[in-house]
Coordinates of C-alpha atoms and ligand atoms in Angstrom, one line a residue:
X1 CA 90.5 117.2 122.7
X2 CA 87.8 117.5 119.9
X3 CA 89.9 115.9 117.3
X4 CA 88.5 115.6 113.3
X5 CA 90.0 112.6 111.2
X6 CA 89.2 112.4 107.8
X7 CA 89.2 108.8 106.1
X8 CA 88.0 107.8 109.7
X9 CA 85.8 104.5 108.1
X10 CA 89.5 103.5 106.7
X11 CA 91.9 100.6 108.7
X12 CA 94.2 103.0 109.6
X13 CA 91.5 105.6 110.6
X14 CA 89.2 103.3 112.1
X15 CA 92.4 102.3 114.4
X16 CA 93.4 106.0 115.3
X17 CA 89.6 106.6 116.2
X18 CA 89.6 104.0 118.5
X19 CA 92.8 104.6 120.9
X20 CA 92.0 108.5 120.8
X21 CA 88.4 107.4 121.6
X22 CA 89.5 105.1 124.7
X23 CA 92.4 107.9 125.4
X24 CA 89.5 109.7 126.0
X25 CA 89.1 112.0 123.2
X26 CA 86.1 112.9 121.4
X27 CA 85.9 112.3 117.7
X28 CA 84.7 113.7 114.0
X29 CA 84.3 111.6 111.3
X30 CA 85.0 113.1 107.4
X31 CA 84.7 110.3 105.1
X32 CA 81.8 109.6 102.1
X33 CA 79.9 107.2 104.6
X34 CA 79.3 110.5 106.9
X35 CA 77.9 112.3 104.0
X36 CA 81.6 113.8 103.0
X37 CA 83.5 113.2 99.7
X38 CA 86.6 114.8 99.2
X39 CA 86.0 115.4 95.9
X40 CA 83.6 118.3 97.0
X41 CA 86.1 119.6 99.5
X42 CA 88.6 121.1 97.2
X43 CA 88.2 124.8 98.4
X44 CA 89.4 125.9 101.4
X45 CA 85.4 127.7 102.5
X46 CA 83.8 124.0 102.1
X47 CA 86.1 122.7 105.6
X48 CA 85.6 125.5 107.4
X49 CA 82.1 125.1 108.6
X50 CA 84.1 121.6 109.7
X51 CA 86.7 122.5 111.6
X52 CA 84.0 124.6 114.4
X53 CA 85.3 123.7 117.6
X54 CA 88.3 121.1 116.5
X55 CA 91.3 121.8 118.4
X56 CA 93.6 118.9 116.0
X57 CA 92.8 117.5 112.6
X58 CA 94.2 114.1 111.4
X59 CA 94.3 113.3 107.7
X60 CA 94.1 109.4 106.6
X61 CA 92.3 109.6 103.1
X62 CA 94.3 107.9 100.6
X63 CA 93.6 105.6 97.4
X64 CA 96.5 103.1 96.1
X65 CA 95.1 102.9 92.6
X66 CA 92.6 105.7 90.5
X67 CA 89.4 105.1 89.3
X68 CA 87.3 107.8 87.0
X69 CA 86.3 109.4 90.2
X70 CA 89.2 109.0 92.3
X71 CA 92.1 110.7 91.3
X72 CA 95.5 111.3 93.2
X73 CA 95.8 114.9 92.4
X74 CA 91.9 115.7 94.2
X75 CA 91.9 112.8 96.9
X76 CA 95.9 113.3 97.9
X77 CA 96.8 116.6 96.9
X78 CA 94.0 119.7 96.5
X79 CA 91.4 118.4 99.3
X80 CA 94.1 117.7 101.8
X81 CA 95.8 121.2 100.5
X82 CA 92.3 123.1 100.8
X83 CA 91.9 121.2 104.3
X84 CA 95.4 122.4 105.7
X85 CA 95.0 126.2 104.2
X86 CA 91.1 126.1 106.4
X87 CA 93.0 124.7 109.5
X88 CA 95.3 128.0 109.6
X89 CA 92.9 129.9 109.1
X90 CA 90.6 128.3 111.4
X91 CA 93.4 128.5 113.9
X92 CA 93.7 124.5 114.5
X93 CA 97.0 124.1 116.2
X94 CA 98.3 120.6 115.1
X95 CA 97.6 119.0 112.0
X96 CA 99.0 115.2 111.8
X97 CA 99.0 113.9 107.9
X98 CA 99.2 110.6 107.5
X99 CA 101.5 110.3 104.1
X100 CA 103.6 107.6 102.9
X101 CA 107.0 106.0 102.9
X102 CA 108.7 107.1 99.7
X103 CA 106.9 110.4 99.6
X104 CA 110.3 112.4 99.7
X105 CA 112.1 114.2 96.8
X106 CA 112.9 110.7 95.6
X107 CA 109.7 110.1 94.5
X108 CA 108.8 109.1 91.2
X109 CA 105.2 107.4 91.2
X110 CA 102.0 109.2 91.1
X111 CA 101.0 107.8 94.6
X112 CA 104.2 109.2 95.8
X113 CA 104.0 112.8 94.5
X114 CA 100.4 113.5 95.2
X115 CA 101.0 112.7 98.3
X116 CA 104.5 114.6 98.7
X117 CA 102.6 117.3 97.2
X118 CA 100.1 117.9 99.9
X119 CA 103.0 116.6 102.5
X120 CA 104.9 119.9 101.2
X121 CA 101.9 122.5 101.3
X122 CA 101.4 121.2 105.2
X123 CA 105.4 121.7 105.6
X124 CA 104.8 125.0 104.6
X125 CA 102.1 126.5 107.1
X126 CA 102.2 128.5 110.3
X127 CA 100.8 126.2 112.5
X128 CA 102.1 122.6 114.4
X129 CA 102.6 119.6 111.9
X130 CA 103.5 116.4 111.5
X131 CA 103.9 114.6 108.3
X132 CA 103.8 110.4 109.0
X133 CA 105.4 108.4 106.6
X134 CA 104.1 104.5 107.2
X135 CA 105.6 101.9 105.8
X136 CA 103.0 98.9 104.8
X137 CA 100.9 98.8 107.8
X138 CA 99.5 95.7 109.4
X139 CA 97.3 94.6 111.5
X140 CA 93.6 93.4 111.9
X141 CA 91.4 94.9 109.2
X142 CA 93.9 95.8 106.5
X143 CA 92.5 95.6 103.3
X144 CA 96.2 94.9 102.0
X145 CA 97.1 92.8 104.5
X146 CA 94.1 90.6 103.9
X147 CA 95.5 90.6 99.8
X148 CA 99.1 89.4 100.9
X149 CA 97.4 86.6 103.3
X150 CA 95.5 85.4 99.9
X151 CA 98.6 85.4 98.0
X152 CA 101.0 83.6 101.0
X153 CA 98.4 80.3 100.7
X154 CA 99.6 79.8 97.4
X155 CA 101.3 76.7 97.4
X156 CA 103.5 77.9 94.9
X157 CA 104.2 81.5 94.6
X158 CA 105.1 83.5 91.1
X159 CA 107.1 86.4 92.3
X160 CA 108.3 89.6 90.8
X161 CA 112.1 88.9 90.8
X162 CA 111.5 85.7 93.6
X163 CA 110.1 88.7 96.0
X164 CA 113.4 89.8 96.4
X165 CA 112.0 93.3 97.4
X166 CA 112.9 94.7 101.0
X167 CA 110.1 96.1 103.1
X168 CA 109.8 97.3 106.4
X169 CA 106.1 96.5 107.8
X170 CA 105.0 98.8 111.2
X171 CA 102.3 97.3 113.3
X172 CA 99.5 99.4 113.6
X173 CA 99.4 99.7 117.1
X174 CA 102.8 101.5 116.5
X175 CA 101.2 103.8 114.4
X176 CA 98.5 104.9 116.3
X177 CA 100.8 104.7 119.4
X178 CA 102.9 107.4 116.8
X179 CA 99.5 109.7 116.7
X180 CA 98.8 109.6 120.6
X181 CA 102.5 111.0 120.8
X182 CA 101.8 113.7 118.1
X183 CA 98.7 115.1 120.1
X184 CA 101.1 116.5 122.9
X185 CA 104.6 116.3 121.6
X186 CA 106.8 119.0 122.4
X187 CA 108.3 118.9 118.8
X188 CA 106.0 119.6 116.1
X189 CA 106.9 120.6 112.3
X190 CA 108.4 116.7 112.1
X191 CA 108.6 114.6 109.4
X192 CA 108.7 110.9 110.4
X193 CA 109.4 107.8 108.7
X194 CA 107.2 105.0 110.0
X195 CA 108.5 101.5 110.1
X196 CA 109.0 98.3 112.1
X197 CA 112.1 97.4 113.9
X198 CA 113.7 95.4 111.2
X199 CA 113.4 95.2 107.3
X200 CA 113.0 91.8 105.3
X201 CA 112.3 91.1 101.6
X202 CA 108.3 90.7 100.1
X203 CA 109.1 87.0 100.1
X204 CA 110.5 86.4 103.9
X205 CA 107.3 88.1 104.9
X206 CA 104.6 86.1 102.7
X207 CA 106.6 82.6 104.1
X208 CA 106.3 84.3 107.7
X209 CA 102.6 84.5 106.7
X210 CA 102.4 80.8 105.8
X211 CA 104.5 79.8 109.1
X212 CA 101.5 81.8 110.9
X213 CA 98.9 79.2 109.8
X214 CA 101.4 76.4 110.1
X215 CA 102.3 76.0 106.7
X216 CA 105.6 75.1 105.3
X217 CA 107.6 77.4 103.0
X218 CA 105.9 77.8 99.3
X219 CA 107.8 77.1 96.5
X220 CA 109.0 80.3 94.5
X221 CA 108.6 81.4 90.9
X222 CA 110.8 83.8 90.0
X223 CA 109.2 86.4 87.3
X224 CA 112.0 89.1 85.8
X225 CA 110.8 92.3 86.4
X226 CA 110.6 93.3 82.9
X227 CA 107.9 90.7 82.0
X228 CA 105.7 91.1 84.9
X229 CA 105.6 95.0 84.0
X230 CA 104.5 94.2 80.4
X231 CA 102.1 91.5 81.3
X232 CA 100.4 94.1 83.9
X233 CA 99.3 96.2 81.0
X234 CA 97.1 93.7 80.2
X235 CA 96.5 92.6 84.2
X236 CA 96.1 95.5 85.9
X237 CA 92.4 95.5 84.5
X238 CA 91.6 92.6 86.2
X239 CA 94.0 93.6 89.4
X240 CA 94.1 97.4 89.4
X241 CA 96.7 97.6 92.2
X242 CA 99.0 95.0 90.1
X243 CA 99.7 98.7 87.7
X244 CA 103.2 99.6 86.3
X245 CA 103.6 102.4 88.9
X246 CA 102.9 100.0 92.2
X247 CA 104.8 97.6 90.8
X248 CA 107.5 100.3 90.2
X249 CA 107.1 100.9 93.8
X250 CA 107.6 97.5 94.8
X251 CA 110.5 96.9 93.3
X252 CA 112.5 100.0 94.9
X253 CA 111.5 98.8 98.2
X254 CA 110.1 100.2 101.4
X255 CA 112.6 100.8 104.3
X256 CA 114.0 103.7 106.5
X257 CA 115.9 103.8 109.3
X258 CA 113.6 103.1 112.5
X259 CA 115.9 105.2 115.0
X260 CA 114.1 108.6 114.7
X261 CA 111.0 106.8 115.7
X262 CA 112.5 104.5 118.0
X263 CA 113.7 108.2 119.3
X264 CA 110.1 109.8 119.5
X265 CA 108.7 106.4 120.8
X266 CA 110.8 106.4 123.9
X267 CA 111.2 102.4 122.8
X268 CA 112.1 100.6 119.3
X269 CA 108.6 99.9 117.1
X270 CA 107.7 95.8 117.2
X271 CA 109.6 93.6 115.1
X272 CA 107.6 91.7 112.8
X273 CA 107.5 88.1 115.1
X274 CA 106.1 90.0 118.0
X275 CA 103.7 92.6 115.9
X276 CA 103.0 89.2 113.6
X277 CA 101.2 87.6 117.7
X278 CA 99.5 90.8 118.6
X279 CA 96.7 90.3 115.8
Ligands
NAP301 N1 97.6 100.7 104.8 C1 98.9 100.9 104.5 O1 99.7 99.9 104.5 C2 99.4 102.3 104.3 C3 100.8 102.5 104.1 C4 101.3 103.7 103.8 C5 100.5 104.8 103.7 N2 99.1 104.6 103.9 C6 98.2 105.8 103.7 O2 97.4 105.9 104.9 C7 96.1 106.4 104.5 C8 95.0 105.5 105.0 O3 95.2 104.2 104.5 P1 94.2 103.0 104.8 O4 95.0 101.7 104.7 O5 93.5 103.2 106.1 O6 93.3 103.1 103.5 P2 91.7 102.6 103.5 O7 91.4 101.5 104.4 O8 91.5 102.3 102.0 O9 90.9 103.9 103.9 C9 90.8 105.0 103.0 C10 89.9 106.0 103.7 O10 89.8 107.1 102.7 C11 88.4 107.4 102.6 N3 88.1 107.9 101.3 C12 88.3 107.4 100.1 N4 87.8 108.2 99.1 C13 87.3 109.2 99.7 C14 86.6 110.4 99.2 N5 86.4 110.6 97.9 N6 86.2 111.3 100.1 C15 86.3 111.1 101.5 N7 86.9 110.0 102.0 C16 87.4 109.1 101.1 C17 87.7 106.1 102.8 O11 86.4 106.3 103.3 P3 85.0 106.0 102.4 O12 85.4 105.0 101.3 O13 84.1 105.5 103.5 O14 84.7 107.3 101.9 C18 88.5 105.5 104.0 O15 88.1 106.0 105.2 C19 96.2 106.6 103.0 O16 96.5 107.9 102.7 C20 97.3 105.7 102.6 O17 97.9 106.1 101.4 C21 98.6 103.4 104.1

């Protein structure tokens, strides 16, 4: 299949690109180091001149935090809508978005609601979709991955209420696995929540971290939730994705259950000890 992914230079792109590539489809890259920025692409004529012979189009754009030019509304919400309007008409037959955990009518952070936004208009079209919901995704190359790692060396570790938080990583290979399935799946229009096998709280997984490069179990710092929210008023400036809103989203967590994937899998996504060895 000729098979277009937008965000395709992104860790969870990049990964899709390369298991469709060695699954042996061919691929198109949309993202601004191939000459394409979203923020052009917010009418539904700009993507069709794209889609000319693409038979599936993957979406992994995304942004955690806004800058002047970034903005959840374009980047999550009216590209992605313009793309998934141009895909009907183009008469693309499966559209695979990848959106986020927490996207649902639960949702109260921008992050969540742009991306629900667009997750909706996709729920709404004639044609075969499937909405992904991923948990925090790791694996080699994440950028946020790479952040937690940073913070788990801490030998002592100031945490948002101790890291009590409960979060529900999926390995990347899962995900992409996840994609593969979508391509031929007899079920299309599905919404699926993507997480690992088990959840465990923010501060379980930075120790697991430590135990990973053979360090022993950081002292905690508990921080009340109220204060680290008032003090990121000041901090997010110097540590944009440290804002009220992610930290919001932190502290409702970031779990689901894993049986409808374990379901659509054929097998139960890695637990984080075995996903922790594979990268
Ligand atoms: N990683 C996670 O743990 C996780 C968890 C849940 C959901 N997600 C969602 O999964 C998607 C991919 O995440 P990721 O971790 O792969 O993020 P990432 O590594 O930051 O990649 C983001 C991608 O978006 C592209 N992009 C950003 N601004 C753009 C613009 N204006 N025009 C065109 N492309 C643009 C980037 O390419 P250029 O910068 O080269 O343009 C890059 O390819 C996002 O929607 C994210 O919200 C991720």
């Amino acid at each position: 299949m000729n098979i277009l992914i937008t965000g395709a230079s992104g860790f969870i792109g990049q990964h899709i690109a390369k298991r469709l590539l060695s699954a042996g489809h061919s691929i198109v890259s949309i993202d601004r180091r191939h000459g394409h920025d979203f923020n052009q692409l917010t009418a539904k004529k700009a993507w069709l001149p794209l889609l000319i012979n693409v038979d599936v189009v993957i979406n992994c754009v995304g942004i955690i935090t806004e800058t002047r030019q970034q903005s959840f509304s374009v980047l999550h919400h009216r590209a992605p809508a313009a793309l998934f309007h141009a895909c009907v008409e183009a008469g693309i037959k499966r559209v695979i978005q990848i959106s986020a955990l927490g996207a649902d009518e639960q949702a109260i952070s921008h992050y969540h609601l742009s991306k629900k936004a667009a997750d909706d208009v996709l729920r709404s079209l004639n044609l075969g979709w499937f909405v992904l919901r991923p948990s925090l995704v790791y694996g080699s190359g994440g950028k946020s991955m790479a952040m937690f790692k940073r913070l788990a060396r801490l030998p002592v570790l100031p945490l948002m209420d101790g890291g009590n938080q409960i979060i529900q990583p999926i390995h990347i290979n899962d995900l992409t696995e996840t994609v593969l399935k979508c391509l031929t799946s007899d079920q299309s229009k599905l919404t699926l929540d993507l997480v690992g096998a088990y959840s465990l709280s923010f501060i379980d997984w930075l120790q697991l971290m430590r135990n990973a490069e053979n360090k022993s179990p950081a002292r905690v710092i508990p921080i009340p939730f109220s204060l680290v929210l008032g003090l990121s008023r000041f901090t997010q400036h110097i540590l944009p994705i440290a804002n009220p809103d992610n930290l919001r989203m932190l502290r409702k967590g970031n779990f689901a259950d894993a049986k409808p994937l374990a379901d659509f899998l054929g097998h139960a996504p890695m637990d984080i000890k075995t996903g922790w060895s594979q990268f």
